[in-house]
Amino acid sequence: MGSACLILFALSCLIVESAARPFYPLPSKVAEGERQPLQTSRPYNIAHRGSNGELPEETAAAYMRAIKEGADFIETDILSSKDGVLICFHDVTLDDTTDVAQHKEFANRKRTYVVQDANTTGFFTVDFTLKELKSLRVRQRYPFRDQQYNGKFQIITFEEYIAIALDATRVVGIYPEIKNPVFINERVKWQNGKKFEDVFVETLKKYGYKGSYLSDEWKKQPAFIQSFAPTSLVYASNLTDLPKIFLIDDITVPTQDTNQSYWEITSDGYFDFIKNYVVGIGPWKDTVVPVVNNYLQPPTDLVARAHAHNLEVHPYTYRNENMFLHLNFNQDPYEEYEFWIHKMGVDGLFTDFTGSLHNYQEWTSPLSSKDSNETSLLHKIAVMVSSYERV
């Protein structure tokens, strides 16, 4: 998608008057039988906050770019507005990735709350209505990434995110996180005593997401529910049979809801417990393979032990920039993918650069029967080359 197209898309977002209504019609206008199915023969390409290496994170444009680049799943973090509307946003505060500080009308909204046992000060999503959040514009998190799209895109709702996936011309999965549930349940109250997790699952059900992992129902509209909070995953298991992923933080960070250590939640005993509620884990990759002075150390046995408990492993986060690539990989993200896919044997990867992972997997996957024809193979190569010519 060129710069001009993205600007036109941004302008269309600005004139949307009804913020509660998705940008796109639901369900998708594409007939079910015409969709290319989700691939399940190789590790999943999980677009971390969309293609956020190229565009501001968790925006409609970032998710559309990720789909275009070949993502199997588009990943998002779900928080809430003051009025209980679920939104796609990573941080509980708006400061780092929006222009909230430039809005003088919100100057008195800065607060200090306790979030995961730490005092946090900023402009919190839970202190803004959806209408107010829609008046803000999103910006790139990292200063070394492309800044030209800053200020062009809105925060989107959970429903708008779902609409983007359902309107794709092929089957694209969603991978939403129940984000900071302890904090959200403390600050936002829904009618009839509903919890954050109730509203989260109700939204998925509203748009037809259901089915156990790899069932026919699931393959039609694939979804993983993820969270760092094990009690939220257990609670959600009583509401839906959709597959769930238990996210695992750094070794120094306890679980936000149960205050359990990294060592406890990665023990064989805990895996025996949690596998009754989840189909996999999502660890930070530097805990799977420790790093000292930017060099990889011998891998832990976490992947092997998780697999022994029939748990998939989807590590995070893979980024192309040299500052994120350990020296073993010679500043080459493809070498990193090679290591994690073929040596570590992981089942999915959260990446900021969906296109890079997709190209790597296309180049290294065995040719399918449809590629035995020389013409189709040449066409495939031409498409890959053309994507680089446009950069």
PDB file of N, CA and C in Angstrom, residues 318-356:
ATOM      1  N   TYR A 318       9.852 -10.875  17.268  1.00  0.00           N
ATOM      2  CA  TYR A 318      10.908 -10.882  16.260  1.00  0.00           C
ATOM      3  C   TYR A 318      10.877  -9.557  15.502  1.00  0.00           C
ATOM      4  N   ARG A 319      12.049  -8.888  15.470  1.00  0.00           N
ATOM      5  CA  ARG A 319      12.144  -7.554  14.858  1.00  0.00           C
ATOM      6  C   ARG A 319      13.379  -7.510  13.974  1.00  0.00           C
ATOM      7  N   ASN A 320      13.275  -6.787  12.861  1.00  0.00           N
ATOM      8  CA  ASN A 320      14.334  -6.798  11.854  1.00  0.00           C
ATOM      9  C   ASN A 320      15.528  -5.911  12.188  1.00  0.00           C
ATOM     10  N   GLU A 321      15.321  -4.879  13.002  1.00  0.00           N
ATOM     11  CA  GLU A 321      16.388  -3.906  13.202  1.00  0.00           C
ATOM     12  C   GLU A 321      17.594  -4.515  13.916  1.00  0.00           C
ATOM     13  N   ASN A 322      18.770  -4.020  13.564  1.00  0.00           N
ATOM     14  CA  ASN A 322      20.011  -4.562  14.128  1.00  0.00           C
ATOM     15  C   ASN A 322      20.030  -4.518  15.646  1.00  0.00           C
ATOM     16  N   MET A 323      19.445  -3.488  16.236  1.00  0.00           N
ATOM     17  CA  MET A 323      19.477  -3.352  17.684  1.00  0.00           C
ATOM     18  C   MET A 323      18.706  -4.475  18.382  1.00  0.00           C
ATOM     19  N   PHE A 324      17.816  -5.143  17.648  1.00  0.00           N
ATOM     20  CA  PHE A 324      17.051  -6.253  18.218  1.00  0.00           C
ATOM     21  C   PHE A 324      17.601  -7.620  17.826  1.00  0.00           C
ATOM     22  N   LEU A 325      18.511  -7.657  16.858  1.00  0.00           N
ATOM     23  CA  LEU A 325      19.057  -8.928  16.384  1.00  0.00           C
ATOM     24  C   LEU A 325      20.326  -9.264  17.161  1.00  0.00           C
ATOM     25  N   HIS A 326      20.360 -10.431  17.775  1.00  0.00           N
ATOM     26  CA  HIS A 326      21.550 -10.824  18.516  1.00  0.00           C
ATOM     27  C   HIS A 326      22.701 -11.076  17.546  1.00  0.00           C
ATOM     28  N   LEU A 327      23.916 -10.895  18.036  1.00  0.00           N
ATOM     29  CA  LEU A 327      25.087 -10.903  17.157  1.00  0.00           C
ATOM     30  C   LEU A 327      25.289 -12.228  16.436  1.00  0.00           C
ATOM     31  N   ASN A 328      24.759 -13.316  16.998  1.00  0.00           N
ATOM     32  CA  ASN A 328      24.873 -14.616  16.337  1.00  0.00           C
ATOM     33  C   ASN A 328      24.238 -14.614  14.951  1.00  0.00           C
ATOM     34  N   PHE A 329      23.283 -13.706  14.729  1.00  0.00           N
ATOM     35  CA  PHE A 329      22.517 -13.730  13.485  1.00  0.00           C
ATOM     36  C   PHE A 329      23.090 -12.803  12.411  1.00  0.00           C
ATOM     37  N   ASN A 330      24.243 -12.192  12.674  1.00  0.00           N
ATOM     38  CA  ASN A 330      24.951 -11.412  11.648  1.00  0.00           C
ATOM     39  C   ASN A 330      24.062 -10.358  10.998  1.00  0.00           C
ATOM     40  N   GLN A 331      23.229  -9.720  11.826  1.00  0.00           N
ATOM     41  CA  GLN A 331      22.334  -8.656  11.357  1.00  0.00           C
ATOM     42  C   GLN A 331      21.393  -9.127  10.248  1.00  0.00           C
ATOM     43  N   ASP A 332      21.021 -10.389  10.300  1.00  0.00           N
ATOM     44  CA  ASP A 332      20.173 -10.981   9.264  1.00  0.00           C
ATOM     45  C   ASP A 332      18.939 -11.607   9.913  1.00  0.00           C
ATOM     46  N   PRO A 333      17.758 -10.999   9.768  1.00  0.00           N
ATOM     47  CA  PRO A 333      16.552 -11.571  10.386  1.00  0.00           C
ATOM     48  C   PRO A 333      16.211 -12.956   9.861  1.00  0.00           C
ATOM     49  N   TYR A 334      16.612 -13.264   8.620  1.00  0.00           N
ATOM     50  CA  TYR A 334      16.335 -14.596   8.087  1.00  0.00           C
ATOM     51  C   TYR A 334      17.126 -15.662   8.845  1.00  0.00           C
ATOM     52  N   GLU A 335      18.334 -15.322   9.288  1.00  0.00           N
ATOM     53  CA  GLU A 335      19.098 -16.262  10.098  1.00  0.00           C
ATOM     54  C   GLU A 335      18.402 -16.504  11.436  1.00  0.00           C
ATOM     55  N   GLU A 336      17.792 -15.465  11.971  1.00  0.00           N
ATOM     56  CA  GLU A 336      17.061 -15.635  13.226  1.00  0.00           C
ATOM     57  C   GLU A 336      15.851 -16.537  13.020  1.00  0.00           C
ATOM     58  N   TYR A 337      15.099 -16.311  11.948  1.00  0.00           N
ATOM     59  CA  TYR A 337      13.959 -17.186  11.657  1.00  0.00           C
ATOM     60  C   TYR A 337      14.419 -18.630  11.473  1.00  0.00           C
ATOM     61  N   GLU A 338      15.528 -18.811  10.763  1.00  0.00           N
ATOM     62  CA  GLU A 338      16.062 -20.147  10.526  1.00  0.00           C
ATOM     63  C   GLU A 338      16.346 -20.848  11.854  1.00  0.00           C
ATOM     64  N   PHE A 339      16.966 -20.142  12.775  1.00  0.00           N
ATOM     65  CA  PHE A 339      17.308 -20.715  14.080  1.00  0.00           C
ATOM     66  C   PHE A 339      16.064 -21.132  14.853  1.00  0.00           C
ATOM     67  N   TRP A 340      15.079 -20.234  14.920  1.00  0.00           N
ATOM     68  CA  TRP A 340      13.910 -20.506  15.760  1.00  0.00           C
ATOM     69  C   TRP A 340      12.969 -21.543  15.151  1.00  0.00           C
ATOM     70  N   ILE A 341      12.867 -21.543  13.843  1.00  0.00           N
ATOM     71  CA  ILE A 341      11.952 -22.486  13.201  1.00  0.00           C
ATOM     72  C   ILE A 341      12.572 -23.868  13.075  1.00  0.00           C
ATOM     73  N   HIS A 342      13.813 -23.934  12.618  1.00  0.00           N
ATOM     74  CA  HIS A 342      14.401 -25.228  12.285  1.00  0.00           C
ATOM     75  C   HIS A 342      15.253 -25.827  13.400  1.00  0.00           C
ATOM     76  N   LYS A 343      15.837 -24.993  14.259  1.00  0.00           N
ATOM     77  CA  LYS A 343      16.603 -25.557  15.365  1.00  0.00           C
ATOM     78  C   LYS A 343      15.762 -25.664  16.633  1.00  0.00           C
ATOM     79  N   MET A 344      15.034 -24.592  16.961  1.00  0.00           N
ATOM     80  CA  MET A 344      14.239 -24.604  18.188  1.00  0.00           C
ATOM     81  C   MET A 344      12.888 -25.286  18.004  1.00  0.00           C
ATOM     82  N   GLY A 345      12.364 -25.298  16.779  1.00  0.00           N
ATOM     83  CA  GLY A 345      11.129 -26.017  16.493  1.00  0.00           C
ATOM     84  C   GLY A 345       9.875 -25.378  17.070  1.00  0.00           C
ATOM     85  N   VAL A 346       9.809 -24.027  17.040  1.00  0.00           N
ATOM     86  CA  VAL A 346       8.627 -23.362  17.578  1.00  0.00           C
ATOM     87  C   VAL A 346       7.466 -23.466  16.596  1.00  0.00           C
ATOM     88  N   ASP A 347       6.265 -23.194  17.096  1.00  0.00           N
ATOM     89  CA  ASP A 347       5.042 -23.419  16.323  1.00  0.00           C
ATOM     90  C   ASP A 347       4.407 -22.143  15.775  1.00  0.00           C
ATOM     91  N   GLY A 348       4.926 -21.002  16.177  1.00  0.00           N
ATOM     92  CA  GLY A 348       4.425 -19.725  15.707  1.00  0.00           C
ATOM     93  C   GLY A 348       5.360 -18.638  16.176  1.00  0.00           C
ATOM     94  N   LEU A 349       5.391 -17.510  15.464  1.00  0.00           N
ATOM     95  CA  LEU A 349       6.300 -16.420  15.811  1.00  0.00           C
ATOM     96  C   LEU A 349       5.556 -15.091  15.761  1.00  0.00           C
ATOM     97  N   PHE A 350       5.649 -14.315  16.837  1.00  0.00           N
ATOM     98  CA  PHE A 350       5.135 -12.951  16.850  1.00  0.00           C
ATOM     99  C   PHE A 350       6.192 -12.054  16.219  1.00  0.00           C
ATOM    100  N   THR A 351       5.855 -11.410  15.113  1.00  0.00           N
ATOM    101  CA  THR A 351       6.833 -10.579  14.418  1.00  0.00           C
ATOM    102  C   THR A 351       6.276  -9.197  14.117  1.00  0.00           C
ATOM    103  N   ASP A 352       7.156  -8.193  14.186  1.00  0.00           N
ATOM    104  CA  ASP A 352       6.793  -6.832  13.781  1.00  0.00           C
ATOM    105  C   ASP A 352       6.882  -6.660  12.268  1.00  0.00           C
ATOM    106  N   PHE A 353       7.528  -7.616  11.599  1.00  0.00           N
ATOM    107  CA  PHE A 353       7.769  -7.506  10.152  1.00  0.00           C
ATOM    108  C   PHE A 353       7.200  -8.745   9.458  1.00  0.00           C
ATOM    109  N   THR A 354       5.894  -8.712   9.263  1.00  0.00           N
ATOM    110  CA  THR A 354       5.174  -9.847   8.697  1.00  0.00           C
ATOM    111  C   THR A 354       5.732 -10.262   7.338  1.00  0.00           C
ATOM    112  N   GLY A 355       6.033  -9.291   6.511  1.00  0.00           N
ATOM    113  CA  GLY A 355       6.510  -9.588   5.163  1.00  0.00           C
ATOM    114  C   GLY A 355       7.810 -10.360   5.154  1.00  0.00           C
ATOM    115  N   SER A 356       8.714 -10.027   6.050  1.00  0.00           N
ATOM    116  CA  SER A 356      10.001 -10.730   6.111  1.00  0.00           C
ATOM    117  C   SER A 356       9.807 -12.195   6.465  1.00  0.00           C
TER     118      SER A 356
END
